[in-house]
PDB file of C-alpha atoms in Angstrom:
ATOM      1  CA  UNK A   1     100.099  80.605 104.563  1.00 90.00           C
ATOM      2  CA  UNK A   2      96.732  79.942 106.142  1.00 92.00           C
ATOM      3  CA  UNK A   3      94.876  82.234 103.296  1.00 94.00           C
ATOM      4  CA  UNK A   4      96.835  80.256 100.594  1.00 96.00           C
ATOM      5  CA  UNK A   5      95.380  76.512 102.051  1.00 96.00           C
ATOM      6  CA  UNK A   6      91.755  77.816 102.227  1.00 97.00           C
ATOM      7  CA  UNK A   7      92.356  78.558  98.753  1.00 97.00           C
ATOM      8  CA  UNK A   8      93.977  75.408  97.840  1.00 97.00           C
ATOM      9  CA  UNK A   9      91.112  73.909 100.317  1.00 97.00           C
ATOM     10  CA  UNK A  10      88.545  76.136  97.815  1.00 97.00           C
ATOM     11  CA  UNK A  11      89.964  75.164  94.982  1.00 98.00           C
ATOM     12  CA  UNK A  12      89.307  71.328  95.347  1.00 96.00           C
ATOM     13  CA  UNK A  13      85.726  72.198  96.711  1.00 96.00           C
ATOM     14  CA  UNK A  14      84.978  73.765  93.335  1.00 97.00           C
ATOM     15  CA  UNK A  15      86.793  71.272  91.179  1.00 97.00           C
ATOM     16  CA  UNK A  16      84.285  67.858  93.069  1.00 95.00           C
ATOM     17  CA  UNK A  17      81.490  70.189  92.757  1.00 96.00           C
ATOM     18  CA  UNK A  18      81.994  71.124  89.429  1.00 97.00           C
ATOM     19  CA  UNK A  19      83.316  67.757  88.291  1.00 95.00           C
ATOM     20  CA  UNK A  20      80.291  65.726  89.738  1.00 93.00           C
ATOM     21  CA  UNK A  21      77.595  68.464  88.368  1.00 94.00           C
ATOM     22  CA  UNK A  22      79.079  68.441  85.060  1.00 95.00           C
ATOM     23  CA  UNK A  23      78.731  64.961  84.849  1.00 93.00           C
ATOM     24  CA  UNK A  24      75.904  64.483  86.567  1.00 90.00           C
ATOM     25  CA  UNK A  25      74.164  67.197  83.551  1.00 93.00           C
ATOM     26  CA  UNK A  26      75.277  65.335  80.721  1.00 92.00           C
ATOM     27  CA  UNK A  27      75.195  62.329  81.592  1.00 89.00           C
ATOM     28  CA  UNK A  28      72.106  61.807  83.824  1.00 87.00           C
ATOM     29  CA  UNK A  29      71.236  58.845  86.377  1.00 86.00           C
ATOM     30  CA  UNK A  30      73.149  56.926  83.786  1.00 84.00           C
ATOM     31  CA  UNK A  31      76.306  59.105  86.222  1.00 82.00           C
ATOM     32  CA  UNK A  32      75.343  56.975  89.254  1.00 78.00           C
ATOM     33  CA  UNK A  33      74.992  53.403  87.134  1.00 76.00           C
ATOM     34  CA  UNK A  34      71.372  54.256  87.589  1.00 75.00           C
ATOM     35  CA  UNK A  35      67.667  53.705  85.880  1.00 76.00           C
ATOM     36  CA  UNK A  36      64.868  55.575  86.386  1.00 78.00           C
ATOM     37  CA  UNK A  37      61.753  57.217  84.914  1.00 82.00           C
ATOM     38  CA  UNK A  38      62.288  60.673  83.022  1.00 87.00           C
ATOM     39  CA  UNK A  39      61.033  62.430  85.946  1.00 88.00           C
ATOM     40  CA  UNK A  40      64.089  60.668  88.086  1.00 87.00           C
ATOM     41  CA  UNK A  41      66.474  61.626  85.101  1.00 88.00           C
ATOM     42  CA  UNK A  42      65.471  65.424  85.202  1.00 90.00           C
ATOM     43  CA  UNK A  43      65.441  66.114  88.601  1.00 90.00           C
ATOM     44  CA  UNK A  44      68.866  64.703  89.050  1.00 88.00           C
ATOM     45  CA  UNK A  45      70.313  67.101  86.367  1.00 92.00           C
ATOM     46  CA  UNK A  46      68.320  69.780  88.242  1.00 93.00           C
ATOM     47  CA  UNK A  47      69.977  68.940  91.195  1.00 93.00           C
ATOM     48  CA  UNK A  48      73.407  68.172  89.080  1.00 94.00           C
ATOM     49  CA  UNK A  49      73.015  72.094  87.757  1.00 96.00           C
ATOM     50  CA  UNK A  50      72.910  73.079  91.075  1.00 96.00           C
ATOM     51  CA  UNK A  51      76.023  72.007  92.128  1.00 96.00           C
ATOM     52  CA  UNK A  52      77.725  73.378  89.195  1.00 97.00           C
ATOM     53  CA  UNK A  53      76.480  76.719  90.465  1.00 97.00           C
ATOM     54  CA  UNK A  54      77.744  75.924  93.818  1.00 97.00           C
ATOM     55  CA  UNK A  55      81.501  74.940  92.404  1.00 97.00           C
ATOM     56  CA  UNK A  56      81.155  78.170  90.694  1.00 98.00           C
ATOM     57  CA  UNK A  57      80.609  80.688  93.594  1.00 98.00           C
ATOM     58  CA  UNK A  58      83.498  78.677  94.956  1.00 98.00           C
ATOM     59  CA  UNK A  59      85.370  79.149  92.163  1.00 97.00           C
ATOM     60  CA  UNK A  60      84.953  82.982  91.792  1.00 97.00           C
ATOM     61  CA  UNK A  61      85.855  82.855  95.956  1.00 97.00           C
ATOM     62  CA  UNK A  62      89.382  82.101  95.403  1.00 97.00           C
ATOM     63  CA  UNK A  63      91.418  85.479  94.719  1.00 96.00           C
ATOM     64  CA  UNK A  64      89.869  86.997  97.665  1.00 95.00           C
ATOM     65  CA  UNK A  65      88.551  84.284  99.894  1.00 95.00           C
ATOM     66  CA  UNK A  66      88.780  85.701 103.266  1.00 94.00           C
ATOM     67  CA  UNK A  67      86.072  88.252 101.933  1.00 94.00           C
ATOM     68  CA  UNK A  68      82.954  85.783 101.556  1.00 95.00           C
ATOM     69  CA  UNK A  69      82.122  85.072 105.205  1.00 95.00           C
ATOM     70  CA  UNK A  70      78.550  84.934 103.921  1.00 96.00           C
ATOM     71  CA  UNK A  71      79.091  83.094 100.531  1.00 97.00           C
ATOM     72  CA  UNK A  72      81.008  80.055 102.800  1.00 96.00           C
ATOM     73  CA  UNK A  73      78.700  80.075 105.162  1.00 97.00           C
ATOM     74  CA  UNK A  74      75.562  79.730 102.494  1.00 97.00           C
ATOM     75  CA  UNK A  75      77.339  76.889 100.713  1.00 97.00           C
ATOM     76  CA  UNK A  76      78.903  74.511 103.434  1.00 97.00           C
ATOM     77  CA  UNK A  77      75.561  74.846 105.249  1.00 97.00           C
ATOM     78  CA  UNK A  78      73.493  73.563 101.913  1.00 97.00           C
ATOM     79  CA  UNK A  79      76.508  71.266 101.776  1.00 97.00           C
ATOM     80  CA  UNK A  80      76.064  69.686 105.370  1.00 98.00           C
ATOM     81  CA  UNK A  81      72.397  69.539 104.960  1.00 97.00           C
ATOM     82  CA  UNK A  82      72.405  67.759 101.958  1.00 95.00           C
ATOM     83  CA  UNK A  83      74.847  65.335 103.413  1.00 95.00           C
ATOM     84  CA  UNK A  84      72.850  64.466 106.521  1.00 97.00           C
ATOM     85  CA  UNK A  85      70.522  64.161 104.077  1.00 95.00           C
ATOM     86  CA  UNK A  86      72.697  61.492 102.005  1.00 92.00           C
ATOM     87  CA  UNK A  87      73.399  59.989 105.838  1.00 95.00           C
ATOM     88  CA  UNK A  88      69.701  59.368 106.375  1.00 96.00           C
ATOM     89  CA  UNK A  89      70.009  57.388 102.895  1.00 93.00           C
ATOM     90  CA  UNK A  90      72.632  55.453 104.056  1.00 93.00           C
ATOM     91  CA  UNK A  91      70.750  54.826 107.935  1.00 94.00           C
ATOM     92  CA  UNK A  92      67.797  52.991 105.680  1.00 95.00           C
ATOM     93  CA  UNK A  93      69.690  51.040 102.575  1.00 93.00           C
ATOM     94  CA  UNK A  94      73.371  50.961 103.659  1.00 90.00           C
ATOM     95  CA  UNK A  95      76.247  52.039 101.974  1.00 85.00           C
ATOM     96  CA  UNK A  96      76.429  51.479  98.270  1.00 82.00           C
ATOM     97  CA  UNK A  97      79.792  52.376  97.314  1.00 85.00           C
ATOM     98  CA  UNK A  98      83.172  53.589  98.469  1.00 89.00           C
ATOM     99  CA  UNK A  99      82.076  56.797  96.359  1.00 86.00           C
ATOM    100  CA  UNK A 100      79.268  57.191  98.957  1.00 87.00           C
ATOM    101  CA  UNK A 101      81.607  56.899 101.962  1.00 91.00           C
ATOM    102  CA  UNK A 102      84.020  59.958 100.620  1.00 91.00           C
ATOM    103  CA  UNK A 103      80.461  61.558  99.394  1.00 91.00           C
ATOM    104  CA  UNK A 104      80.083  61.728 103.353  1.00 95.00           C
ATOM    105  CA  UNK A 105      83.030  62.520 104.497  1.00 95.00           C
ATOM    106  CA  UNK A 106      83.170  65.788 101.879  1.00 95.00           C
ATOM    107  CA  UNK A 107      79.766  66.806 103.077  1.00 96.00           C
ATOM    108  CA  UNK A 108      80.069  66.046 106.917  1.00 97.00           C
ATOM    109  CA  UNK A 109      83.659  66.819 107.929  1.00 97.00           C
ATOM    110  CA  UNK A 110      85.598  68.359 105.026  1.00 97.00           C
ATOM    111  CA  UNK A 111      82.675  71.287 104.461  1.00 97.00           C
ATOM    112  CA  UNK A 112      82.476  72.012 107.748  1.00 97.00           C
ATOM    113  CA  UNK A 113      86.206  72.142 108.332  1.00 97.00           C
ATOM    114  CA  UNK A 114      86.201  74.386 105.134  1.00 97.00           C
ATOM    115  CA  UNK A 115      83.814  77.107 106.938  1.00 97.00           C
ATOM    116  CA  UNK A 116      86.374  77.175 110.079  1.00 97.00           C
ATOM    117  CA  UNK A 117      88.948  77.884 108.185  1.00 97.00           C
ATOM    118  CA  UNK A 118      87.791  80.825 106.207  1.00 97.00           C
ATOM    119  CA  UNK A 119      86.120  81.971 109.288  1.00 97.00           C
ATOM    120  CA  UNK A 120      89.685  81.968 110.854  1.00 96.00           C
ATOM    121  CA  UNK A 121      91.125  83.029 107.672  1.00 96.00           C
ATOM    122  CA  UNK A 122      88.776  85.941 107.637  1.00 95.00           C
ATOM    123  CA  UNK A 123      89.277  87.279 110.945  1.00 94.00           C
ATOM    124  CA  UNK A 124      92.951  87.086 110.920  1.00 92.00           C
ATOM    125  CA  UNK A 125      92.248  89.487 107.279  1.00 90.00           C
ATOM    126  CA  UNK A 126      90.304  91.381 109.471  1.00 89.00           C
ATOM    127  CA  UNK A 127      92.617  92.093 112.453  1.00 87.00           C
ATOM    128  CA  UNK A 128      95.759  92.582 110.344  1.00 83.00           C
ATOM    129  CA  UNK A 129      94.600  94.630 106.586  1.00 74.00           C
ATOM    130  CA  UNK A 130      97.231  94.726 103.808  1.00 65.00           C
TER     131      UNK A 130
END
């Protein structure tokens, strides 16, 4: 039952990653109601990209995600960082939208919840092989 929640818990990791970095590709700053020069513009679909790779190896995780001790551990720990990161923002302008506040919450409590769990899920595979 555990290994079947981490992959429901996976599963929606993938989808907001892949969801935001889709959108944030085609459609730009325009995504976050904001302007900017087309340096600003490319550099968040660089960034955008990069979280469609990351909903990706999260993706691929599912059928056997108590094997990728290493692959979790790479991608909640980019995830954390970039969201004390996005908490730094929000220490110097404040918080701009309720988007922002589950932004935070994804990054600084469900990610690192997520890398528990497969850790858990991972050594329970480990002690007890099909």
């Amino acid at each position: 039952m555990e290994r079947f929640f981490l992959q429901i818990a996976t599963a929606l990791s993938a989808l907001a990653l892949l969801g935001l970095g889709i959108a944030g590709v085609m459609l730009g700053v325009q995504f976050m109601h904001g302007v900017g020069t087309i340096t600003v513009d490319n550099y968040f679909r660089l960034l955008s990209g990069i979280l469609v790779g990351m909903g990706l190896l999260f993706l691929v995780s599912i059928p056997h995600v108590e094997r990728y001790r290493e692959r979790f551990g790479i991608l909640t720990f980019m995830i954390v960082l970039g969201g004390l990161a996005h908490l730094y923002s929000v220490l110097l302008h404040g918080i701009p939208s309720i988007g922002t506040l589950f932004g935070l919450f994804m990054e600084l409590i469900y990610a690192p919840l997520l890398w528990l769990l497969q850790r858990h899920v991972a050594r329970r595979a480990a002690l007890h092989p099909h």
